[in-house]
Amino acid sequence: MNFPLIATSCYSLSMLILSMPLLLSTHPSFHLITKTAIKTSFLVSIFPLFLLINEHLQTTTISWKWFFISSSPLDLSVQLDHYTVMFIPIALVVSWSIIEYSLWYMHDDLKIQLFFKYLLIFLLAMMLLVSAGNLLTLFIGWEGVGIMSYLLIGWYFTRSNAGAAALQAVLYNRIGDIGFLFAIFWLISSFDSIDFNYIFSMNIPTSLIIALIIAAASKSAQFGLHPWLASAMEGPTPVSALLHSSTMVVAGVFLLIRIHPIIKDNQTALTICLCLGAISTAFAATCALTQNDIKKIIAFSTASQLGLMVVAIGLNLPFLAFFHISTHAFFKAMLFLCSGIIIHNLDNEQDIRKMGGLQKSLPITTTCVTVGSLALMGTPYLAGFFSKDAIVEAINSSNVNAWALVVTIIATSFTAIYSLRVIYFASLNFPRFNPMININENNPTSTNPIKRLAIGSIISGWIIYQILTPLTPMTLTMPPYMKMSALVVTLLGFLIALDLAQISWTMTPSKNMSKSINTTFYPLITHRLTPSLFLDFSQYISSHLIDTLWLEKLGPKGLASSQLPPIKMNQNVQHGLIKVYLSILVVSLTVCLILLQIV
């Protein structure tokens, strides 16, 4: 069978189906048409995946001539390889579930049609980013997900926090865009091409690779550029689910996977990725431990898993990073949707300390929370186990620095701690919420999506494991302690968390450690202290310059002080003595006569 032709046809048809609802954006049933379009597009995108499984890989590239800058052709290029063919069905099935869930979550919103239009454009931008064949096409999708995230995070724009969070997301991503544009401009000026296949054949300088790593770090919320990710929780829950599962935040990691051929032989770039990922995964996991807002716990867990993906890039194993992106999409989207159901039923309560006992009143939701949290921990044979355990095994058997290894292992144990904390405080023991609250999960529009994602969280890891072929030989034999390290650390974290949860449930801690170990210091430093320091310094300098130089030395006071000596000399002369006046007259006459003689 002609794989390139079928893959191209299915991709084009899928994009066409997704674009069609935009022509009917004023239709009263636009949101239902959008859901049907995404579902149909998912079914169409499965055919290339089946062909990939049967006939293996043939990369297909489609290019349309667009315009020239001097001698550099800038084309719209689409590349259909195994990454694209595998990721698009995953993104579509997750988006289908989130869109269906949004029908229930946003049913009373007056602008539901505009909301669905934003979600659809967001998905189209992500599909363009995933299938890009050159940096320009990738940048169009990159900016597309950026601007749509701004509009969706700030959906409740009447709340000042939502507007600030949306602006924060855009500003942090602009830092990465500078690196991205620097790379594009440098490649155009030096090589006259931004096509991936051409770039991979050239010798790329380290500075250019670092610029692209900065771009990926800003989009995927790595340490230093991470505060926007937790703030993005101000948006509606479906936005959080789509943003954190299969679209915007994985775009940075996907960029690193795409440009991996130029990273793989550059030790500086690999070390940066490894260390940045290790710091990010540990710091975000620590932040998740100290949070009580259920959505922020899940958000920081996303940042932690993104750090783990970047660690996989630093280990020269991009296919493991892609594997974790694919499995992570299912259980992370499900956890967000479940948290939305819980928050909605508890009258917009997001504090896990005010939940509890929901396993009886919300059995489907809490079951899915448990399944998703266990998959996130890396419980054997759930989706997260296949990808996460493989990354930890790879870092154990690689020649990496011990610091990165230890930090990643600690972050793995922290994952178990905060996951169990969510399960324990939301589902178990007795309720801690208002007994007058009416709890109901009988609406299939809200439960069917999380059931679908729960099935994906259980079986997707095994299925993708069968399909995905490693690009480099893997270490399959190792000592038992190395093989079991991830499981042992996770189990240890689980047992510690269980004990801590039971203690904190029955009695209030005498000393609140989440206050003494406050991990929100970073936004405080970057958003408050640093700007305040610069503003105060600027004010001091400007006022000092105005007061001291202009007013005291050059301005009115300086002018007055410069006039005082001649005025005082004039006063000394004016004493009313006739001899002084006669002397002045004689001197003046003498000078005048001399001048006249000279003339």
Coordinates of C-alpha atoms in Angstrom, one line a residue:
M1 CA 0.0 0.0 0.0
N2 CA 1.1 3.6 -0.7
F3 CA 1.7 4.8 2.8
P4 CA 2.7 8.4 1.9
L5 CA -0.4 8.9 -0.2
I6 CA -2.8 7.5 2.4
A7 CA -1.1 9.4 5.3
T8 CA -1.2 12.7 3.3
S9 CA -4.9 12.1 2.3
C10 CA -5.9 11.3 5.9
Y11 CA -4.0 14.2 7.3
S12 CA -5.6 16.7 4.8
L13 CA -9.0 15.2 5.4
S14 CA -8.6 15.4 9.2
M15 CA -7.5 19.1 9.0
L16 CA -10.4 19.9 6.6
I17 CA -12.9 18.3 9.0
L18 CA -11.5 20.2 11.9
S19 CA -11.6 23.5 10.0
M20 CA -15.2 23.1 8.7
P21 CA -17.0 24.1 11.9
L22 CA -15.2 27.5 11.8
L23 CA -17.4 28.3 8.7
L24 CA -20.5 27.7 10.9
S25 CA -19.3 29.7 14.0
T26 CA -22.6 31.6 14.2
H27 CA -24.7 28.4 14.1
P28 CA -26.7 27.8 17.3
S29 CA -25.4 24.2 17.5
F30 CA -21.8 25.2 16.8
H31 CA -20.5 23.5 20.0
L32 CA -22.2 20.2 19.1
I33 CA -20.8 20.4 15.5
T34 CA -17.3 21.0 16.9
K35 CA -17.5 17.9 19.1
T36 CA -18.7 15.8 16.1
A37 CA -15.9 17.2 13.9
I38 CA -13.2 16.3 16.4
K39 CA -14.6 12.8 16.9
T40 CA -14.7 12.3 13.1
S41 CA -11.2 13.7 12.7
F42 CA -10.0 11.2 15.3
L43 CA -11.5 8.3 13.5
V44 CA -9.9 9.4 10.2
S45 CA -6.5 9.9 11.9
I46 CA -6.5 6.2 13.0
F47 CA -5.9 4.8 9.5
P48 CA -2.3 6.1 9.1
L49 CA -1.6 4.8 12.6
F50 CA -2.8 1.3 11.5
L51 CA -0.6 1.5 8.4
L52 CA 2.3 2.6 10.5
I53 CA 1.9 -0.5 12.7
N54 CA 1.6 -2.8 9.8
E55 CA 4.0 -1.4 7.2
H56 CA 6.4 0.6 9.5
L57 CA 7.8 4.0 8.7
Q58 CA 8.0 6.1 5.6
T59 CA 8.4 9.8 6.3
T60 CA 6.3 12.0 4.0
T61 CA 7.0 15.8 3.5
I62 CA 4.6 18.2 1.7
S63 CA 5.7 21.7 0.9
W64 CA 3.9 24.7 -0.6
K65 CA 5.9 27.6 -1.9
W66 CA 5.0 30.7 0.0
F67 CA 7.5 33.6 -0.5
F68 CA 11.2 34.4 -0.6
I69 CA 13.4 36.6 1.6
S70 CA 16.3 37.5 -0.7
S71 CA 17.5 34.0 -1.8
S72 CA 15.9 32.1 1.1
P73 CA 12.7 30.2 0.2
L74 CA 10.1 30.2 3.1
D75 CA 7.7 27.3 2.5
L76 CA 4.8 26.0 4.4
S77 CA 6.0 22.5 5.0
V78 CA 4.2 19.5 6.6
Q79 CA 6.1 16.4 7.7
L80 CA 4.3 13.2 8.4
D81 CA 6.6 10.8 10.3
H82 CA 6.0 8.3 13.1
Y83 CA 5.9 11.1 15.8
T84 CA 3.2 13.0 13.9
V85 CA 1.2 9.9 12.9
M86 CA 1.2 8.6 16.5
F87 CA 0.6 11.9 18.3
I88 CA -2.3 13.3 16.3
P89 CA -4.8 10.5 17.2
I90 CA -3.8 10.9 20.9
A91 CA -4.3 14.7 20.8
L92 CA -7.6 14.2 19.0
V93 CA -9.0 11.6 21.4
V94 CA -8.0 13.7 24.4
S95 CA -9.4 16.8 22.8
W96 CA -12.6 15.0 21.9
S97 CA -13.1 14.0 25.6
I98 CA -12.3 17.5 26.8
I99 CA -14.7 19.1 24.3
E100 CA -17.5 16.7 25.3
Y101 CA -16.9 17.5 28.9
S102 CA -17.0 21.2 28.1
L103 CA -20.6 20.8 26.9
W104 CA -21.5 20.0 30.5
Y105 CA -19.0 22.4 32.2
M106 CA -19.8 25.5 30.1
H107 CA -23.5 24.8 29.5
D108 CA -24.7 28.0 31.2
D109 CA -21.9 30.3 29.7
L110 CA -23.4 32.9 27.5
K111 CA -20.4 32.8 25.1
I112 CA -20.1 29.0 24.8
Q113 CA -19.8 29.2 21.0
L114 CA -16.9 31.5 21.2
F115 CA -15.3 29.3 23.8
F116 CA -15.6 26.2 21.5
K117 CA -14.2 28.3 18.6
Y118 CA -11.1 29.2 20.7
L119 CA -10.6 25.5 21.7
L120 CA -10.9 24.4 18.1
I121 CA -8.3 26.9 16.8
F122 CA -6.1 25.9 19.7
L123 CA -6.2 22.3 18.6
L124 CA -5.6 23.2 15.0
A125 CA -2.5 25.2 16.0
M126 CA -1.2 22.3 18.0
M127 CA -1.7 19.9 15.0
L128 CA 0.2 22.3 12.8
L129 CA 3.0 22.5 15.3
V130 CA 3.3 18.7 15.6
S131 CA 3.3 18.1 11.8
A132 CA 5.6 21.0 10.9
G133 CA 8.4 20.2 8.4
N134 CA 10.4 23.4 9.0
L135 CA 10.9 26.0 11.7
L136 CA 8.6 28.6 10.1
T137 CA 5.6 26.3 10.0
L138 CA 6.4 25.2 13.6
F139 CA 6.6 28.8 14.6
I140 CA 3.2 29.5 13.2
G141 CA 1.7 26.7 15.3
W142 CA 3.9 27.8 18.2
E143 CA 2.5 31.3 18.2
G144 CA -1.0 30.0 17.5
V145 CA -1.1 27.9 20.8
G146 CA 0.5 30.9 22.6
I147 CA -2.2 33.5 21.6
M148 CA -5.1 31.0 22.1
S149 CA -3.8 30.1 25.6
Y150 CA -3.9 33.9 26.4
L151 CA -7.5 34.1 25.3
L152 CA -8.5 30.9 27.1
I153 CA -6.7 31.5 30.4
G154 CA -8.2 35.0 30.6
W155 CA -11.7 33.7 29.7
Y156 CA -13.1 35.0 33.0
F157 CA -11.6 38.4 32.2
T158 CA -13.7 40.2 34.8
R159 CA -11.5 38.6 37.5
S160 CA -8.2 40.5 37.9
N161 CA -6.4 37.2 38.7
A162 CA -7.4 35.7 35.4
G163 CA -6.3 38.7 33.3
A164 CA -3.0 38.8 35.2
A165 CA -2.5 35.0 34.7
A166 CA -3.1 35.3 31.0
L167 CA -0.7 38.2 30.6
Q168 CA 1.9 36.3 32.7
A169 CA 1.7 33.3 30.4
V170 CA 2.2 35.5 27.3
L171 CA 5.1 37.4 28.8
Y172 CA 7.0 34.3 29.9
N173 CA 6.5 32.8 26.5
R174 CA 7.8 35.9 24.8
I175 CA 11.2 35.1 26.4
G176 CA 11.2 31.8 24.6
D177 CA 10.0 33.4 21.3
I178 CA 13.1 35.7 21.3
G179 CA 15.2 32.5 21.3
F180 CA 13.1 30.9 18.6
L181 CA 13.2 34.0 16.3
F182 CA 17.0 34.4 16.9
A183 CA 17.4 30.8 15.7
I184 CA 15.2 31.3 12.6
F185 CA 17.0 34.6 11.6
W186 CA 20.4 33.1 12.1
L187 CA 19.6 30.1 10.0
I188 CA 18.2 32.3 7.2
S189 CA 21.2 34.6 7.2
S190 CA 23.8 31.7 7.4
F191 CA 22.2 28.7 5.6
D192 CA 19.4 30.3 3.5
S193 CA 17.1 27.5 4.8
I194 CA 15.0 26.6 7.8
D195 CA 14.0 23.1 6.6
F196 CA 14.7 20.4 9.2
N197 CA 16.4 17.9 6.9
Y198 CA 18.8 20.6 5.7
I199 CA 19.5 21.9 9.2
F200 CA 20.3 18.4 10.5
S201 CA 23.0 18.0 7.8
M202 CA 24.8 21.2 8.9
N203 CA 27.2 21.9 11.8
I204 CA 25.1 24.1 14.1
P205 CA 26.8 26.3 16.8
T206 CA 26.1 25.7 20.4
S207 CA 24.7 29.2 21.0
L208 CA 21.9 28.5 18.4
I209 CA 21.0 25.2 20.1
I210 CA 20.8 27.0 23.5
A211 CA 18.5 29.6 22.0
L212 CA 16.1 26.8 21.0
I213 CA 16.4 25.2 24.4
I214 CA 15.4 28.5 26.0
A215 CA 12.4 28.6 23.7
A216 CA 11.4 25.1 24.7
A217 CA 12.0 25.9 28.4
S218 CA 9.6 28.8 28.3
K219 CA 6.9 26.9 26.6
S220 CA 7.3 23.8 28.7
A221 CA 7.6 25.8 32.0
Q222 CA 11.1 24.6 33.0
F223 CA 12.7 26.0 36.2
G224 CA 13.1 29.8 36.0
L225 CA 10.3 30.2 33.5
H226 CA 7.7 28.1 35.4
P227 CA 5.5 30.4 37.4
W228 CA 3.0 31.0 34.6
L229 CA 2.0 27.3 34.6
A230 CA 0.3 27.4 38.1
S231 CA -1.2 30.8 37.4
A232 CA -2.9 29.4 34.3
M233 CA -5.3 27.5 36.6
E234 CA -7.4 30.7 36.6
G235 CA -8.9 29.6 33.3
P236 CA -11.9 27.2 33.1
T237 CA -11.1 23.5 33.9
P238 CA -11.4 22.3 30.3
V239 CA -8.8 24.8 29.3
S240 CA -6.4 23.6 32.1
A241 CA -7.0 20.0 30.9
L242 CA -6.2 20.8 27.2
L243 CA -3.4 23.1 28.0
H244 CA -1.6 20.7 30.3
S245 CA -2.2 17.3 28.6
S246 CA -1.6 17.3 24.9
T247 CA -1.2 20.8 23.6
M248 CA 0.8 23.9 24.8
V249 CA 3.0 22.7 27.6
V250 CA 4.3 19.7 25.6
A251 CA 5.1 21.9 22.6
G252 CA 8.5 22.8 24.1
V253 CA 9.4 19.2 24.6
F254 CA 8.2 18.4 21.1
L255 CA 10.5 21.1 19.7
L256 CA 13.4 19.4 21.5
I257 CA 12.4 16.0 20.1
R258 CA 12.2 17.5 16.6
I259 CA 15.6 19.2 16.7
H260 CA 17.2 16.2 18.5
P261 CA 19.5 15.3 15.6
I262 CA 21.5 18.6 16.2
I263 CA 21.5 18.1 20.0
K264 CA 22.6 14.5 20.2
D265 CA 26.3 15.1 19.5
N266 CA 26.5 18.4 21.5
Q267 CA 27.5 17.6 25.1
T268 CA 26.8 21.1 26.3
A269 CA 23.2 21.0 25.1
L270 CA 22.6 17.6 26.5
T271 CA 24.0 18.6 29.9
I272 CA 21.8 21.7 29.9
C273 CA 18.8 19.6 29.1
L274 CA 19.6 17.0 31.8
C275 CA 20.3 19.5 34.6
L276 CA 17.4 21.8 33.7
G277 CA 15.0 18.9 33.6
A278 CA 16.3 17.4 36.9
I279 CA 16.0 20.8 38.7
S280 CA 12.5 21.4 37.2
T281 CA 11.1 18.0 38.1
A282 CA 12.4 18.2 41.7
F283 CA 11.3 21.8 42.3
A284 CA 7.8 21.3 40.8
A285 CA 7.3 18.1 42.8
T286 CA 8.3 20.0 46.0
C287 CA 5.9 22.8 45.1
A288 CA 3.1 20.3 44.6
L289 CA 3.7 18.9 48.1
T290 CA 3.0 22.3 49.8
Q291 CA -0.1 23.2 47.8
N292 CA -3.7 22.7 49.0
D293 CA -5.5 23.8 45.8
I294 CA -6.3 20.6 43.9
K295 CA -5.9 22.2 40.5
K296 CA -2.5 23.7 41.4
I297 CA -1.3 20.3 42.8
I298 CA -2.1 18.8 39.4
A299 CA -0.5 21.8 37.6
F300 CA 2.8 21.4 39.4
S301 CA 2.7 17.6 38.7
T302 CA 2.5 18.6 35.0
A303 CA 5.6 20.8 35.4
S304 CA 7.3 17.9 37.2
Q305 CA 6.5 15.4 34.4
L306 CA 7.7 17.9 31.8
G307 CA 11.0 18.1 33.7
L308 CA 11.2 14.3 33.4
M309 CA 10.7 14.5 29.6
V310 CA 13.5 17.0 29.3
V311 CA 15.7 14.7 31.4
A312 CA 15.0 12.0 28.7
I313 CA 16.1 14.5 26.0
G314 CA 19.3 15.1 28.0
L315 CA 19.9 11.3 28.1
N316 CA 19.8 11.3 24.3
L317 CA 16.5 9.3 24.3
P318 CA 13.9 11.5 22.6
F319 CA 11.6 8.6 21.9
L320 CA 11.2 8.1 25.6
A321 CA 10.3 11.7 26.0
F322 CA 7.7 11.3 23.3
F323 CA 6.5 8.1 24.9
H324 CA 5.9 9.9 28.2
I325 CA 4.2 12.8 26.4
S326 CA 1.8 10.3 24.8
T327 CA 0.9 8.4 28.0
H328 CA 0.9 11.6 30.2
A329 CA -1.8 13.1 28.0
F330 CA -4.4 10.6 29.1
F331 CA -4.1 10.6 32.8
K332 CA -3.3 14.3 33.2
A333 CA -6.4 15.3 31.2
M334 CA -8.5 12.9 33.2
L335 CA -7.2 14.3 36.5
F336 CA -8.1 17.8 35.5
L337 CA -11.6 16.8 34.4
C338 CA -12.2 14.9 37.6
S339 CA -11.0 17.9 39.6
G340 CA -13.5 20.1 37.7
I341 CA -16.3 17.7 38.6
I342 CA -15.3 17.8 42.2
I343 CA -15.0 21.6 42.3
H344 CA -18.3 22.0 40.5
N345 CA -20.2 19.7 42.9
L346 CA -18.6 21.3 46.0
D347 CA -19.8 24.8 45.1
N348 CA -16.4 25.9 43.6
E349 CA -14.3 24.7 46.6
Q350 CA -10.8 23.9 45.5
D351 CA -9.1 23.3 48.8
I352 CA -8.5 19.5 49.3
R353 CA -8.7 20.0 53.1
K354 CA -12.4 20.8 52.7
M355 CA -13.2 17.7 50.7
G356 CA -13.2 14.0 51.8
G357 CA -15.6 11.1 51.7
L358 CA -16.4 11.6 48.1
Q359 CA -15.9 7.9 47.2
K360 CA -19.5 7.3 48.1
S361 CA -21.1 10.4 46.6
L362 CA -18.9 10.6 43.5
P363 CA -17.8 7.0 42.9
I364 CA -17.0 7.3 39.2
T365 CA -15.0 10.5 39.6
T366 CA -13.0 9.4 42.6
T367 CA -12.3 6.0 40.9
C368 CA -10.9 7.9 37.9
V369 CA -8.9 10.2 40.2
T370 CA -7.4 7.1 41.9
V371 CA -6.6 5.5 38.5
G372 CA -5.0 8.7 37.2
S373 CA -3.0 9.2 40.3
L374 CA -1.7 5.7 40.3
A375 CA -0.8 6.0 36.6
L376 CA 1.1 9.2 37.4
M377 CA 3.0 7.5 40.2
G378 CA 4.2 4.8 37.8
T379 CA 2.1 1.9 39.2
P380 CA 3.1 -1.3 37.3
Y381 CA 1.2 -1.9 34.0
L382 CA -0.7 1.4 34.0
A383 CA 0.1 3.9 31.3
G384 CA 2.7 5.9 33.3
F385 CA 4.7 2.9 34.3
F386 CA 5.9 2.0 30.8
S387 CA 7.3 5.5 30.0
K388 CA 8.3 6.8 33.5
D389 CA 9.9 3.6 34.6
A390 CA 11.9 3.4 31.3
I391 CA 13.2 7.0 31.8
V392 CA 14.3 6.2 35.4
E393 CA 15.9 2.9 34.2
A394 CA 17.7 4.9 31.5
I395 CA 19.1 7.5 33.9
N396 CA 20.2 4.7 36.2
S397 CA 22.1 2.9 33.5
S398 CA 23.6 6.0 31.9
N399 CA 26.9 7.8 32.5
V400 CA 25.3 10.9 34.0
N401 CA 26.3 13.0 37.0
A402 CA 25.1 11.6 40.3
W403 CA 23.4 14.8 41.3
A404 CA 20.9 14.7 38.4
L405 CA 20.2 11.0 39.1
V406 CA 19.5 11.6 42.8
V407 CA 17.4 14.7 42.2
T408 CA 15.3 12.8 39.6
I409 CA 14.8 9.8 42.0
I410 CA 13.7 12.1 44.8
A411 CA 11.2 13.8 42.5
T412 CA 9.9 10.3 41.6
S413 CA 9.2 9.6 45.3
F414 CA 7.5 13.1 45.7
T415 CA 5.2 12.2 42.8
A416 CA 3.8 9.3 44.9
I417 CA 3.5 11.6 48.0
Y418 CA 1.4 14.3 46.4
S419 CA -0.6 11.8 44.3
L420 CA -1.6 9.9 47.4
R421 CA -2.4 13.2 49.2
V422 CA -4.9 14.1 46.5
I423 CA -6.5 10.6 46.7
Y424 CA -6.6 10.6 50.5
F425 CA -8.0 14.1 51.1
A426 CA -10.5 14.0 48.2
S427 CA -11.9 10.5 48.4
L428 CA -11.3 8.8 51.8
N429 CA -12.6 9.1 55.3
F430 CA -15.5 11.4 56.3
P431 CA -16.7 14.5 54.4
R432 CA -15.4 17.9 55.4
F433 CA -17.7 20.0 53.2
N434 CA -21.1 21.6 53.8
P435 CA -23.7 18.9 54.2
M436 CA -26.3 21.1 52.3
I437 CA -24.3 20.8 49.1
N438 CA -26.2 18.8 46.4
I439 CA -23.7 16.3 44.7
N440 CA -24.6 14.7 41.4
E441 CA -22.6 12.9 38.7
N442 CA -25.4 11.4 36.8
N443 CA -24.8 13.5 33.7
P444 CA -23.2 11.2 31.0
T445 CA -21.7 14.3 29.3
S446 CA -19.4 14.7 32.3
T447 CA -18.7 11.0 33.1
N448 CA -18.2 9.5 29.6
P449 CA -15.1 11.6 28.8
I450 CA -13.4 10.6 32.1
K451 CA -14.3 6.9 31.6
R452 CA -12.8 7.1 28.1
L453 CA -9.6 8.7 29.4
A454 CA -9.5 6.2 32.3
I455 CA -9.4 3.4 29.8
G456 CA -6.6 5.2 28.0
S457 CA -4.7 5.7 31.3
I458 CA -4.8 1.9 31.8
I459 CA -4.0 0.5 28.3
S460 CA -2.4 3.3 26.3
G461 CA 1.1 2.6 27.8
W462 CA 1.1 -1.0 26.7
I463 CA -0.2 -0.2 23.2
I464 CA 2.3 2.6 22.5
Y465 CA 5.1 0.4 23.9
Q466 CA 4.2 -2.1 21.2
I467 CA 4.2 0.5 18.4
L468 CA 7.1 2.8 19.3
T469 CA 10.5 1.7 18.1
P470 CA 13.6 2.9 20.0
L471 CA 15.9 4.9 17.8
T472 CA 19.0 3.8 19.8
P473 CA 19.8 0.5 21.5
M474 CA 18.3 0.2 25.0
T475 CA 20.0 -1.3 28.0
L476 CA 17.7 -4.2 28.8
T477 CA 19.8 -6.0 31.4
M478 CA 20.9 -4.4 34.7
P479 CA 21.2 -5.4 38.4
P480 CA 17.9 -6.0 40.2
Y481 CA 18.5 -2.9 42.5
M482 CA 18.7 -0.7 39.4
K483 CA 15.8 -2.3 37.8
M484 CA 13.6 -1.9 40.9
S485 CA 14.8 1.5 42.0
A486 CA 11.9 3.4 40.5
L487 CA 9.3 1.1 42.0
V488 CA 11.0 0.9 45.4
V489 CA 11.3 4.7 45.7
T490 CA 7.7 5.2 44.6
L491 CA 6.5 2.6 47.1
L492 CA 8.6 4.2 49.9
G493 CA 7.0 7.6 49.0
F494 CA 3.6 6.0 49.0
L495 CA 4.0 4.5 52.5
I496 CA 5.4 7.7 53.9
A497 CA 2.6 9.7 52.4
L498 CA 0.0 7.4 53.7
D499 CA 1.3 7.8 57.3
L500 CA 1.6 11.5 57.0
A501 CA -1.9 11.8 55.5
Q502 CA -3.4 9.8 58.4
I503 CA -1.6 12.0 61.0
S504 CA -2.6 15.3 59.4
W505 CA -6.2 14.1 59.0
T506 CA -6.7 13.3 62.7
M507 CA -4.8 16.2 64.2
T508 CA -3.6 19.6 63.1
P509 CA 0.2 19.7 63.0
S510 CA 1.7 21.8 65.7
K511 CA 4.0 23.5 63.1
N512 CA 2.7 24.0 59.6
M513 CA 5.6 22.9 57.5
S514 CA 4.0 24.2 54.2
K515 CA 4.4 27.7 55.6
S516 CA 8.0 27.3 56.8
I517 CA 9.0 25.5 53.6
N518 CA 7.3 27.9 51.3
T519 CA 8.0 27.1 47.6
T520 CA 6.3 30.2 46.3
F521 CA 9.4 32.3 47.0
Y522 CA 10.3 32.2 43.3
P523 CA 7.3 34.2 42.0
L524 CA 7.7 36.5 45.0
I525 CA 11.4 37.2 44.0
T526 CA 10.8 37.6 40.3
H527 CA 7.4 39.3 40.3
R528 CA 7.7 41.5 43.4
L529 CA 11.1 41.9 45.0
T530 CA 13.2 42.3 41.8
P531 CA 10.9 44.8 40.1
S532 CA 10.5 46.7 43.4
L533 CA 14.3 46.8 43.8
F534 CA 14.9 48.1 40.3
L535 CA 12.0 50.7 40.6
D536 CA 13.3 51.9 44.0
F537 CA 16.8 52.1 42.7
S538 CA 15.6 54.0 39.6
Q539 CA 13.6 56.4 41.7
Y540 CA 16.5 57.0 44.0
I541 CA 18.9 57.7 41.1
S542 CA 16.4 59.9 39.3
S543 CA 15.5 61.9 42.4
H544 CA 19.1 62.2 43.4
L545 CA 20.1 63.5 40.0
I546 CA 17.2 66.0 39.9
D547 CA 17.7 67.2 43.5
T548 CA 21.5 67.2 43.6
L549 CA 22.6 68.1 40.1
W550 CA 19.8 70.0 38.6
L551 CA 18.3 71.9 41.6
E552 CA 21.5 72.2 43.7
K553 CA 24.3 72.6 41.1
L554 CA 22.8 73.7 37.8
G555 CA 19.3 74.8 38.5
P556 CA 17.8 77.7 40.5
K557 CA 20.0 77.0 43.6
G558 CA 23.1 76.8 41.5
L559 CA 22.3 80.0 39.7
A560 CA 21.6 81.8 43.0
S561 CA 24.9 80.6 44.5
S562 CA 26.9 81.7 41.5
Q563 CA 25.4 85.2 41.8
L564 CA 26.2 85.6 45.5
P565 CA 30.0 86.5 45.2
P566 CA 29.6 89.5 42.8
I567 CA 26.6 90.7 44.8
K568 CA 28.6 90.6 48.0
M569 CA 31.5 92.4 46.4
N570 CA 29.1 95.1 45.2
Q571 CA 27.7 95.5 48.7
N572 CA 31.2 96.0 50.1
V573 CA 31.7 98.9 47.7
Q574 CA 28.4 100.6 48.6
H575 CA 29.4 102.0 52.0
G576 CA 28.5 105.7 51.3
L577 CA 32.2 106.9 51.5
I578 CA 33.0 109.8 49.0
K579 CA 36.6 108.7 48.7
V580 CA 35.5 105.4 47.3
Y581 CA 33.2 107.0 44.7
L582 CA 36.0 109.5 43.7
S583 CA 38.5 106.7 43.3
I584 CA 36.0 104.8 41.1
L585 CA 35.5 108.0 39.0
V586 CA 39.2 108.6 38.6
V587 CA 39.8 104.9 37.7
S588 CA 36.9 104.9 35.2
L589 CA 38.1 108.2 33.5
T590 CA 41.6 106.9 33.3
V591 CA 40.4 103.7 31.6
C592 CA 38.2 105.6 29.2
L593 CA 41.1 107.9 28.2
I594 CA 43.4 105.0 27.6
L595 CA 40.8 103.3 25.4
L596 CA 40.2 106.5 23.4
Q597 CA 43.9 106.9 22.9
I598 CA 44.2 103.4 21.6
V599 CA 41.3 103.9 19.3

